[in-house]
mmCIF file of C-alpha atoms and ligand atoms in Angstrom:
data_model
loop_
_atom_site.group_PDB
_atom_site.id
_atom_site.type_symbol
_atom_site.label_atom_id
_atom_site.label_comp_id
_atom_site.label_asym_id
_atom_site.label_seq_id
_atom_site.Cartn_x
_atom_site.Cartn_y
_atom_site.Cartn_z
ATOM 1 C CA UNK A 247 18.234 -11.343 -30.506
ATOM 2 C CA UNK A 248 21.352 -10.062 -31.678
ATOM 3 C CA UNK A 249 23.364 -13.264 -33.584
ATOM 4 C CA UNK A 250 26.852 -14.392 -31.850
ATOM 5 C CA UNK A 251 29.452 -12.748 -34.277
ATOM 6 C CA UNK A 252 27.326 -9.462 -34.347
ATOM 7 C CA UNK A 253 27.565 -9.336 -30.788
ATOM 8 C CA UNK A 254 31.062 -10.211 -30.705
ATOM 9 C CA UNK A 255 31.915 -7.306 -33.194
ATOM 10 C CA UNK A 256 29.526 -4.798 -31.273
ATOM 11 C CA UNK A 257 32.203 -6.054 -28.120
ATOM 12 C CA UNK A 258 35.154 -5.200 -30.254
ATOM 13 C CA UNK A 259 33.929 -2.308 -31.118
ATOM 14 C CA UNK A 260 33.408 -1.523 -27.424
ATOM 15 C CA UNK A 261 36.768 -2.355 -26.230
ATOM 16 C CA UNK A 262 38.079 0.351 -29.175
ATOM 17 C CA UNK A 263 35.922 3.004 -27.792
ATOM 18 C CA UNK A 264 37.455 1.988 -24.682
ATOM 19 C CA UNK A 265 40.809 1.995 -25.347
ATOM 20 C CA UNK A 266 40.142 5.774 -27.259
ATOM 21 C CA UNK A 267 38.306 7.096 -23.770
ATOM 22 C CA UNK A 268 41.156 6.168 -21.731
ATOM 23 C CA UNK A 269 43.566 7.641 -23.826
ATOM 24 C CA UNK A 270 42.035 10.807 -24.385
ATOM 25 C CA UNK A 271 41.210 10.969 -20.577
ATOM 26 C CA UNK A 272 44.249 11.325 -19.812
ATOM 27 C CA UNK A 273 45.338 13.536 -22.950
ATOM 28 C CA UNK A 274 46.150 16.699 -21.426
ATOM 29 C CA UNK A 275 47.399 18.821 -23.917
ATOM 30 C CA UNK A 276 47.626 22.807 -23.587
ATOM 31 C CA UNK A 277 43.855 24.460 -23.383
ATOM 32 C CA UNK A 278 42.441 20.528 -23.024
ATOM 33 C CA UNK A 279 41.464 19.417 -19.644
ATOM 34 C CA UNK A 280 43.875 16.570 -18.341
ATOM 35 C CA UNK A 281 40.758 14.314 -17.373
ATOM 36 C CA UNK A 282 37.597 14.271 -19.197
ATOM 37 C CA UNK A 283 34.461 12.319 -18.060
ATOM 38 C CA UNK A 284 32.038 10.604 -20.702
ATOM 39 C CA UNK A 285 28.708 11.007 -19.196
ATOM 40 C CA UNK A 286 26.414 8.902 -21.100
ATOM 41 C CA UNK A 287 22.205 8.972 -20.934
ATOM 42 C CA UNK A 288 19.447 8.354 -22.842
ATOM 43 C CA UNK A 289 16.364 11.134 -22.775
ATOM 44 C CA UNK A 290 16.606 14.924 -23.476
ATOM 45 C CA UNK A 291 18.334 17.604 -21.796
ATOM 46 C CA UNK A 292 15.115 19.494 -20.670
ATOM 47 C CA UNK A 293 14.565 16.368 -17.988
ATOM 48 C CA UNK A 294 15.574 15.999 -14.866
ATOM 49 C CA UNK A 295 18.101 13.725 -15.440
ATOM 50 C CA UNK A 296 18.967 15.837 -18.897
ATOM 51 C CA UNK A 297 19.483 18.592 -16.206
ATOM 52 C CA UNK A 298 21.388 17.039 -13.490
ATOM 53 C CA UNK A 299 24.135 15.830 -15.885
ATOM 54 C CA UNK A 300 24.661 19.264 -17.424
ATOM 55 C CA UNK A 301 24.559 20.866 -13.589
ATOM 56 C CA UNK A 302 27.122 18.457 -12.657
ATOM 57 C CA UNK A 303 29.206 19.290 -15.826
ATOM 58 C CA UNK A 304 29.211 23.256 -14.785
ATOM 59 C CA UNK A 305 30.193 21.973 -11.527
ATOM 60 C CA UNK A 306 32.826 19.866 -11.865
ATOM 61 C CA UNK A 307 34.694 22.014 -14.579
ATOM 62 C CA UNK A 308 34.301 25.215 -12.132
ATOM 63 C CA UNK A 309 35.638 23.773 -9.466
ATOM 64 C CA UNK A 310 38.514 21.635 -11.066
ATOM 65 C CA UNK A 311 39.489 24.993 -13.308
ATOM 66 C CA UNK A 312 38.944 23.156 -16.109
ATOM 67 C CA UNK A 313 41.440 20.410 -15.691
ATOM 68 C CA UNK A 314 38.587 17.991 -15.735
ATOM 69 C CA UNK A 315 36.310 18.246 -18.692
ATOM 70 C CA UNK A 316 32.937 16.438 -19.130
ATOM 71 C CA UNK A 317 31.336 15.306 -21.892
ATOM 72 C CA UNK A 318 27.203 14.651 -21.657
ATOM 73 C CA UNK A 319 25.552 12.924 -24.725
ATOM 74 C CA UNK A 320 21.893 13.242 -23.702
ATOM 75 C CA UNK A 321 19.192 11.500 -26.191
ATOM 76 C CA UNK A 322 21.264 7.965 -26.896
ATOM 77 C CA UNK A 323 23.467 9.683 -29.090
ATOM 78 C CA UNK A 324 26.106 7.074 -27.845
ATOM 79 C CA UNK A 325 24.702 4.419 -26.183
ATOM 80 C CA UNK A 326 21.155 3.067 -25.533
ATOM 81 C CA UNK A 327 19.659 1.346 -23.126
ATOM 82 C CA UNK A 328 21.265 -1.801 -24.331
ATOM 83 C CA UNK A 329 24.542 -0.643 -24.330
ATOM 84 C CA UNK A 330 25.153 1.856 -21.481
ATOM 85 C CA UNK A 331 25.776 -0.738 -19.345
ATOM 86 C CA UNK A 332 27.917 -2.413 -21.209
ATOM 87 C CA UNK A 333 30.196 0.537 -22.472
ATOM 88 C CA UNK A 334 30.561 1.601 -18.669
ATOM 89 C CA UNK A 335 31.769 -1.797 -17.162
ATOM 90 C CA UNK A 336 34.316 -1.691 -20.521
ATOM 91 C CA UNK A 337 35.002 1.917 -19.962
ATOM 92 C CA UNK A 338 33.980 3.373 -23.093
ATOM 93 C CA UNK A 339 32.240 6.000 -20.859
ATOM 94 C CA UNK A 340 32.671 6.573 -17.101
ATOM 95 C CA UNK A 341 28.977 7.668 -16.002
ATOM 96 C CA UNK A 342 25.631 6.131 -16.827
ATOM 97 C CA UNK A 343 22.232 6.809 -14.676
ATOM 98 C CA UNK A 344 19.892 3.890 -15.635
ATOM 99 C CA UNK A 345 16.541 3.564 -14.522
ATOM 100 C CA UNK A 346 16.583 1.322 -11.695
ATOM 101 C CA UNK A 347 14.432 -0.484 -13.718
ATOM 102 C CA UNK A 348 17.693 -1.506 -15.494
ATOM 103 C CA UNK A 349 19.613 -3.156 -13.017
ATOM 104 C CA UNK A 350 17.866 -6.598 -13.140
ATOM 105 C CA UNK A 351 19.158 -7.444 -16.046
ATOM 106 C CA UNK A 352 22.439 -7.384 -15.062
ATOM 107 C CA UNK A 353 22.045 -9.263 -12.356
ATOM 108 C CA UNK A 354 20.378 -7.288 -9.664
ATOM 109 C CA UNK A 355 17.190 -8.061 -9.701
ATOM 110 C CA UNK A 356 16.667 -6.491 -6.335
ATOM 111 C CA UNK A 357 16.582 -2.890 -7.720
ATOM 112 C CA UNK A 358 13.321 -4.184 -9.440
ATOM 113 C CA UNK A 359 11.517 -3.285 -6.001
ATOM 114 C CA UNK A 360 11.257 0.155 -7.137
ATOM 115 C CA UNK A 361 8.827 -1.045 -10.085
ATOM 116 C CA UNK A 362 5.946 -2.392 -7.786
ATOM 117 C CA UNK A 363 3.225 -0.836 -8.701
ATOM 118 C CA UNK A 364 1.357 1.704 -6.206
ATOM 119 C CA UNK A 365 4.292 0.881 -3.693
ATOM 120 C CA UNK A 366 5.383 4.872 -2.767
ATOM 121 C CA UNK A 367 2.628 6.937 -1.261
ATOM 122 C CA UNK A 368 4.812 10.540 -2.334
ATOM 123 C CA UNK A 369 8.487 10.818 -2.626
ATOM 124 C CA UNK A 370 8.956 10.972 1.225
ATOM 125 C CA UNK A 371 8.504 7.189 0.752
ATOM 126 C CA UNK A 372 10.579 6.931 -1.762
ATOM 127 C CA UNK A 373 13.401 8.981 0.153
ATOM 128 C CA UNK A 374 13.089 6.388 3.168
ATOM 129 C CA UNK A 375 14.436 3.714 0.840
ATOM 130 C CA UNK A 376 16.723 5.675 -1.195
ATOM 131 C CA UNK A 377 18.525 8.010 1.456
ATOM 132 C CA UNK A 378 18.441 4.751 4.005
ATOM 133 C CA UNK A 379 19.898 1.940 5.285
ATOM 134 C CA UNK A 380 18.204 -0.124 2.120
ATOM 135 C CA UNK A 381 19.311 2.584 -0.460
ATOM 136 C CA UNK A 382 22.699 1.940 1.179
ATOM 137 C CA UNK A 383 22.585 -1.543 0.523
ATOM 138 C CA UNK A 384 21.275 -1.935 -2.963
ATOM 139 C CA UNK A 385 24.342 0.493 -4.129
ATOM 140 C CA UNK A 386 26.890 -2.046 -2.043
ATOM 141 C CA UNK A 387 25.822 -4.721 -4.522
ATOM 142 C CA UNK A 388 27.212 -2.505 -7.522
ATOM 143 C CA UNK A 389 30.834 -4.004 -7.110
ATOM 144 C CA UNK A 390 29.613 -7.149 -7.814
ATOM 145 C CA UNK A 391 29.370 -6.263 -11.351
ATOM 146 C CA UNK A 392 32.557 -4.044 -11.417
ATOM 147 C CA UNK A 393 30.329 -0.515 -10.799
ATOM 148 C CA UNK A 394 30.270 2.057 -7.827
ATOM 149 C CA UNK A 395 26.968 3.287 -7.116
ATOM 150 C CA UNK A 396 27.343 7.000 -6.480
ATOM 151 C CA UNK A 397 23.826 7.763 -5.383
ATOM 152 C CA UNK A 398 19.805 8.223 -6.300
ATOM 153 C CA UNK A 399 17.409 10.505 -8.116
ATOM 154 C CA UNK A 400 14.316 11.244 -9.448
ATOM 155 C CA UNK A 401 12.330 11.621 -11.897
ATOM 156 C CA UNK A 402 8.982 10.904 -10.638
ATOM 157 C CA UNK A 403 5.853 9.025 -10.710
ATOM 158 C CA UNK A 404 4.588 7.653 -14.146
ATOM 159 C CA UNK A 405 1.644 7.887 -16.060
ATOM 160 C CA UNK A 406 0.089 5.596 -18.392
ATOM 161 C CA UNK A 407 -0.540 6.602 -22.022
ATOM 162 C CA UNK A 408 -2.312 5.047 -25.294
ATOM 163 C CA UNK A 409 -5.156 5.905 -28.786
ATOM 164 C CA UNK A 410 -7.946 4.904 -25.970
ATOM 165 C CA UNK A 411 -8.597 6.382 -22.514
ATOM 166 C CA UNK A 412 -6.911 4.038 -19.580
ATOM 167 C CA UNK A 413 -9.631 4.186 -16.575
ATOM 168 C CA UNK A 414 -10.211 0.910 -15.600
ATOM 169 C CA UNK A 415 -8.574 -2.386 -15.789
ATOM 170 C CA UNK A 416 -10.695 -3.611 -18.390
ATOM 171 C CA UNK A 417 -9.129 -0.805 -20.643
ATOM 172 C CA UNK A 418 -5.864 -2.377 -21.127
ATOM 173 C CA UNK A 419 -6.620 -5.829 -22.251
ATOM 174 C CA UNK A 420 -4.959 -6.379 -25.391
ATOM 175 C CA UNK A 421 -2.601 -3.939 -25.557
ATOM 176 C CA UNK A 422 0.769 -3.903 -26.375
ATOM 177 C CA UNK A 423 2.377 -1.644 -23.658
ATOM 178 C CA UNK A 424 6.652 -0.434 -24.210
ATOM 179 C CA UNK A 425 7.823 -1.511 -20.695
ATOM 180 C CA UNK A 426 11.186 -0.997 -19.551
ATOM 181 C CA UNK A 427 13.508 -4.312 -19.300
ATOM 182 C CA UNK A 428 12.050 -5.085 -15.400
ATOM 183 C CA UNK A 429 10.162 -8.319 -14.749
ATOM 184 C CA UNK A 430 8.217 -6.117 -12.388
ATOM 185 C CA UNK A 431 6.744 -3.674 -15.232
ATOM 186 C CA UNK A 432 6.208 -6.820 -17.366
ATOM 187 C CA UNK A 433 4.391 -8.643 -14.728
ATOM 188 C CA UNK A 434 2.279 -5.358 -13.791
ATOM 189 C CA UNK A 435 1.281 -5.206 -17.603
ATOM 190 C CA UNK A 436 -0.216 -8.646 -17.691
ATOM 191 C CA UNK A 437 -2.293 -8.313 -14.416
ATOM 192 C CA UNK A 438 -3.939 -5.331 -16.566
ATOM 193 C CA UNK A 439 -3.905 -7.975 -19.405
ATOM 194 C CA UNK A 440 -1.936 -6.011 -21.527
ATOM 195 C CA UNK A 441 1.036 -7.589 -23.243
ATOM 196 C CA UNK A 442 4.229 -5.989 -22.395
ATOM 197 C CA UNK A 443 6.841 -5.580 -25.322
ATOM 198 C CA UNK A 444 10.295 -4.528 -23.707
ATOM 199 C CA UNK A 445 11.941 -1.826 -25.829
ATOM 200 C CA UNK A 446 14.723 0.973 -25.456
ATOM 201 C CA UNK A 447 13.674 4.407 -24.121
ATOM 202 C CA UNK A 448 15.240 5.930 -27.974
ATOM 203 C CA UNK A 449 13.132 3.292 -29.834
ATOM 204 C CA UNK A 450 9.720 4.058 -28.160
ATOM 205 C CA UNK A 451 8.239 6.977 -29.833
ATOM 206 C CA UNK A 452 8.961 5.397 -33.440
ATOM 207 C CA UNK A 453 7.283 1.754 -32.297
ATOM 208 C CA UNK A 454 4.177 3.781 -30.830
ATOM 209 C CA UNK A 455 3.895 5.911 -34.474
ATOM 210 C CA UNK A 456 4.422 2.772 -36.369
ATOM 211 C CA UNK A 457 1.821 0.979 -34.023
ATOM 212 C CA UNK A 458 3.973 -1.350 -33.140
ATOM 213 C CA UNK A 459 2.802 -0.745 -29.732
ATOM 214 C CA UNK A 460 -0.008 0.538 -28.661
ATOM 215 C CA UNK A 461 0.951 2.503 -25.338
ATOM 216 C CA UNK A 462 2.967 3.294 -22.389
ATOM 217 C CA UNK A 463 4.251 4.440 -19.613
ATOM 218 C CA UNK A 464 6.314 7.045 -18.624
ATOM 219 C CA UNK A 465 6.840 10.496 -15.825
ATOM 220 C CA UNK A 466 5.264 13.519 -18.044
ATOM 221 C CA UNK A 467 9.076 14.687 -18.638
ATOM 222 C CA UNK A 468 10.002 11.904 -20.820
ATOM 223 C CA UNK A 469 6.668 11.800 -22.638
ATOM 224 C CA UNK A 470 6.906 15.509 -23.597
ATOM 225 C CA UNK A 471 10.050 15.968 -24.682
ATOM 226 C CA UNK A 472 10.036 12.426 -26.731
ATOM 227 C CA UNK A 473 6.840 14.184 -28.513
ATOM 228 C CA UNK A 474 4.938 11.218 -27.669
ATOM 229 C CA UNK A 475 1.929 13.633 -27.407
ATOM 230 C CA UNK A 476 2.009 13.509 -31.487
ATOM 231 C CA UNK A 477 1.117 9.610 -31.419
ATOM 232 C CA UNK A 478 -0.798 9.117 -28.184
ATOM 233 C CA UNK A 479 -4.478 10.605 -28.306
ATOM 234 C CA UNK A 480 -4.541 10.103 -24.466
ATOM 235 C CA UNK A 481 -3.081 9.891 -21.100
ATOM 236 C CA UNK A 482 -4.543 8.865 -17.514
ATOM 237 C CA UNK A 483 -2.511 10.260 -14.309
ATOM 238 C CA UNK A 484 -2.406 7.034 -12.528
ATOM 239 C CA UNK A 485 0.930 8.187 -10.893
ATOM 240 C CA UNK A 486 0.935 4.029 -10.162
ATOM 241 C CA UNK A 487 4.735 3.505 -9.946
ATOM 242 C CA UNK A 488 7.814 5.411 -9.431
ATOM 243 C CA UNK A 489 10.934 6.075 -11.558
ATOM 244 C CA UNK A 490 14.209 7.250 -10.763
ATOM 245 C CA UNK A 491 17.376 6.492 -11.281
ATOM 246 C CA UNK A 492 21.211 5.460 -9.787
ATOM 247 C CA UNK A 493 24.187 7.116 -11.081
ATOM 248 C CA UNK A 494 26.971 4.660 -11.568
ATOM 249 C CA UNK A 495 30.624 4.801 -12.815
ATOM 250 C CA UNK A 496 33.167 1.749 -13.616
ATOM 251 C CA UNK A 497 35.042 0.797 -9.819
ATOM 252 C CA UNK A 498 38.499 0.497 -12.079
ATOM 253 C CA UNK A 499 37.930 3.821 -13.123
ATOM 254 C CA UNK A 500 36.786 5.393 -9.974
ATOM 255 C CA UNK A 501 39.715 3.743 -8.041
ATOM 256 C CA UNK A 502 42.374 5.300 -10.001
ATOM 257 C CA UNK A 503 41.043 8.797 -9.848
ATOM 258 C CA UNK A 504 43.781 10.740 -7.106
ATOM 259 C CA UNK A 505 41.600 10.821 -4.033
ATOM 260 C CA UNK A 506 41.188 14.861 -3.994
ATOM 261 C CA UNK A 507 39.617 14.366 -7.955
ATOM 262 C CA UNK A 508 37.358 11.758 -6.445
ATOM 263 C CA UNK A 509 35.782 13.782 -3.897
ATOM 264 C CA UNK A 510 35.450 17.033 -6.221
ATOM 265 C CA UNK A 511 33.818 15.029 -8.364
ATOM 266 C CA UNK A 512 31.488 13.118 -5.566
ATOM 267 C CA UNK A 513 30.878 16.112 -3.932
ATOM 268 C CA UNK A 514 29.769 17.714 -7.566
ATOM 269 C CA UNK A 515 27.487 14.787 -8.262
ATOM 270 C CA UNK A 516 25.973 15.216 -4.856
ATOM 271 C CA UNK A 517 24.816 18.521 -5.111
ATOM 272 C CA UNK A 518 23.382 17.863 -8.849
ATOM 273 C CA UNK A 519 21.511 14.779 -7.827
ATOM 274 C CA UNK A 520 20.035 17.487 -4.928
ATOM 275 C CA UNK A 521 19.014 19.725 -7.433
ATOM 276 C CA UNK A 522 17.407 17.020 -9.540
ATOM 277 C CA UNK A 523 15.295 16.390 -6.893
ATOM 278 C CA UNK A 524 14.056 19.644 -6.389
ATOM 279 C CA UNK A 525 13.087 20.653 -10.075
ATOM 280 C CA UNK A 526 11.807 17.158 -11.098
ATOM 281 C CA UNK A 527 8.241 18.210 -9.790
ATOM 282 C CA UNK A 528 8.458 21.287 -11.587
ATOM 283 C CA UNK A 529 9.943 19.814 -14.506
ATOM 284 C CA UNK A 530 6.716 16.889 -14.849
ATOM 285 C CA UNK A 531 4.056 19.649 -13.746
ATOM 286 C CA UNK A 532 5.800 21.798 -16.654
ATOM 287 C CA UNK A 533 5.683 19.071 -18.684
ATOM 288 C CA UNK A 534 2.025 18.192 -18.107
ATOM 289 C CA UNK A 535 1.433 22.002 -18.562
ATOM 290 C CA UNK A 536 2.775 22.103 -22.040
ATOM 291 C CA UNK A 537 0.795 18.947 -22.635
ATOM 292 C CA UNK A 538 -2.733 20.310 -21.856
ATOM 293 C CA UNK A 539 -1.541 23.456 -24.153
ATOM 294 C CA UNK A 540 -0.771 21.356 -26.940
ATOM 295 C CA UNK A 541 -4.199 19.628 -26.574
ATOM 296 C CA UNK A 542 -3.202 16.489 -28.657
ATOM 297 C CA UNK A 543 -3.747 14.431 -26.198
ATOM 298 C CA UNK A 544 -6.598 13.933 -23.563
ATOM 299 C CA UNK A 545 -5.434 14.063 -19.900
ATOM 300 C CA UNK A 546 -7.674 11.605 -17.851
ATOM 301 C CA UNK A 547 -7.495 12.105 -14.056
ATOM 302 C CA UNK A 548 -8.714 9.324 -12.544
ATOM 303 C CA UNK A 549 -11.760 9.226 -10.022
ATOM 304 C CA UNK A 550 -10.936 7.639 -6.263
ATOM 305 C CA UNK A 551 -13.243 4.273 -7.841
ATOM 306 C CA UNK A 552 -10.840 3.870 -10.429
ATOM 307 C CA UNK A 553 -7.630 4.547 -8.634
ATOM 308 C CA UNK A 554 -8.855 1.831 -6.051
ATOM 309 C CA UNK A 555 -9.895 -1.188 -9.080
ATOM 310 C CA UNK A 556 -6.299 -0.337 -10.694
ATOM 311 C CA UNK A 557 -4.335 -0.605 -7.716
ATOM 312 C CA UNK A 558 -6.730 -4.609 -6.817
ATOM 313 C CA UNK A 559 -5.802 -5.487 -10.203
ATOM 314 C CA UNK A 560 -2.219 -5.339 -10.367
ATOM 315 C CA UNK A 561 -1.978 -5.833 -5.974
ATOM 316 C CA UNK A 562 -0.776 -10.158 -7.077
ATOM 317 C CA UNK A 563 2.653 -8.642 -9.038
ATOM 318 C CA UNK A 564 3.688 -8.025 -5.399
ATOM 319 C CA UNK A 565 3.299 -11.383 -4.011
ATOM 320 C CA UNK A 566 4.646 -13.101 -7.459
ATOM 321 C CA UNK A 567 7.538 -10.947 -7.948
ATOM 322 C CA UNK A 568 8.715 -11.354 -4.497
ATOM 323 C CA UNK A 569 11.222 -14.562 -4.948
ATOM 324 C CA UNK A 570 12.809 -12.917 -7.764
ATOM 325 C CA UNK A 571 13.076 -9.618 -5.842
ATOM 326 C CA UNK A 572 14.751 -11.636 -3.089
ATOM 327 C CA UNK A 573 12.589 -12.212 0.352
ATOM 328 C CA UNK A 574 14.896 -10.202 2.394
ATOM 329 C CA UNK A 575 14.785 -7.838 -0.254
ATOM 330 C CA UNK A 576 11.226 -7.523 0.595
ATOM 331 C CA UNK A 577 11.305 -7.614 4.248
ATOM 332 C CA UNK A 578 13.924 -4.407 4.517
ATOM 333 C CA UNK A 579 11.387 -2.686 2.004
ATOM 334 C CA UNK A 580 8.741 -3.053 4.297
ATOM 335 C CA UNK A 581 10.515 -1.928 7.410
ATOM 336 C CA UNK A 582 11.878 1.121 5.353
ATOM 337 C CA UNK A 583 8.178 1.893 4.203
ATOM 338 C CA UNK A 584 6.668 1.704 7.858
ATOM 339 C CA UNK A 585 9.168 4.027 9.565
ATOM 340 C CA UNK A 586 7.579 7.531 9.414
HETATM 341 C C1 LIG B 736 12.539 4.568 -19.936
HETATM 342 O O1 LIG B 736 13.226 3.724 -20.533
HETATM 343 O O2 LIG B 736 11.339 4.708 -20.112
HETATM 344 C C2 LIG B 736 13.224 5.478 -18.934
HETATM 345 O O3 LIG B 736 14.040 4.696 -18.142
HETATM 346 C C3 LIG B 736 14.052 6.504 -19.613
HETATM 347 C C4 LIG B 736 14.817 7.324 -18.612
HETATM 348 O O4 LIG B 736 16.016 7.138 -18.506
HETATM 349 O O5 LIG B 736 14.178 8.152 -17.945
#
């Protein structure tokens, strides 16, 4: 826990870097663009994320003539998982795309649904929630924490990772798994009876080397490219939960963008979240490619038995997450998931 005057000072420093941004956003000297978006993220540019944000940056600079510049800092180079959020709502950047594994700690606990485990059949599930009524609604509660919810992507479905082969249940007792900061992921952990240790994205690969913990889970993408390979001896493709993420930028900021600014750069995002989706297969299948060829670590598909006893074991994080998920929460899920 961080003490009271260190987080105090880490606010201060915040509101600086805030005060800077919005200056030099609206700098517009000769040659410099007149607006310049801070896009802020946390994994490597060779993701699907890493990708979308520098699509949306060739984008929005060709179609504004280079009066609006953007700025991506992939790999945490600014702000990490704990911060992001933060630095957004003070506007020390002006796009963030969390997990929506993130959003529960700030107070929307609802986006948490996406962590069930074995919830999404294929991403034509996933799609009915994200592209429907429900996706609609989860990005309406954004406001409440001064963001805009601008829309969904992918990554894909995650895979479970650790120095021992993951088959059955039984495998994961004791271990300390990196989970993302979701109640969901934590309580999914402990039905395996592993013991989930929350961490940020940029501090996993060190913790796993140092053995501070033992394994994880992550899409392919974000495994290769953190070189996780070089301190995991092996990985099962459970493809048991989904991850993706929201794209989100600070309502004061968004609202006093001229209208014709806002919809270049809506329309921009739009097409790059598109494109995400359609290369984030190919990006994890790359990934898993690479992976084999590197032959560090032992890929474990999993039989039909084994899919089935994994999916029992962790089938009560459903039924105990549900209150903090929100009932109703759980009741549009279901509708979204039944309409074919
Ligand atoms: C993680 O923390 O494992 C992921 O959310 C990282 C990311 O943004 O893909």
């Amino acid at each position: 826990m961080p003490t009271l005057s260190a987080a105090v000072s880490r606010r201060t420093w915040l509101a600086a870097l805030a005060g800077t941004a919005v200056l030099s956003r609206r700098a517009g000297a000769i040659g410099t663009p007149e607006i310049t978006l801070r896009f802020s993220h946390v994994v490597a540019e060779e993701t699907p994320k890493g990708l979308a944000a520098n699509r949306f940056k060739v984008l929005v600079e060709q179609r504004s003539g280079s009066r609006i510049g953007v700025q991506v800092f992939p790999n945490a180079q600014l702000y990490g998982d704990h911060d992001e959020m933060q630095a957004l709502q003070l506007g020390a950047v002006d796009l963030v795309a969390p997990s929506l594994s993130k959003f529960g700690r700030i107070g929307l606990p609802e986006f948490e649904l996406f962590d069930l485990p074995f919830l999404f059949d294929d991403l034509a599930a996933v799609r009915r929630v994200t592209l429907g009524p429900l996706g609609k609604k989860l990005l309406q509660g954004l406001p409440r924490q001064g963001l805009v919810g601008l829309g969904f992507f992918d990554n894909g479905f995650k895979q479970m990772s650790a120095n021992r082969p993951l088959r059955e249940p039984g495998d994961f007792v004791g271990l300390r798994m990196r989970v993302q900061a979701s109640r969901v992921i934590a309580a999914q952990m402990r039905a395996l009876g592993a013991h989930p240790v929350t961490l940020p994205f940029s501090e996993t690969r060190r913790a796993l080397a140092a053995g501070v913990v033992d394994g994880t889970e992550n899409p392919v993408s974000n495994f290769w490219t953190q070189a996780m390979h070089e301190v995991q001896s092996d990985m099962s493709l459970t493809n048991h939960g989904y991850l993706g993420y929201a794209v989100v930028t600070n309502q004061r900021f968004w609202q006093h963008l001229q209208p014709d600014d806002r919809t270049l750069i809506n329309q921009a995002l739009q097409e790059a979240l598109a494109f995400a989706n359609q290369i984030a297969d190919t990006q994890n299948d790359q990934a898993l490619q690479a992976l084999r060829q590197a032959g560090s670590t032992h890929i474990h598909s999993l039989t039909p038995g084994q899919r089935t006893r994994l999916r029992q074991a962790v089938q009560p994080v459903q039924q105990q997450l549900a209150s903090r998920i929100g009932p109703h929460w759980m009741k549009d899920l279901e509708q979204a998931l039944r309409q074919a």
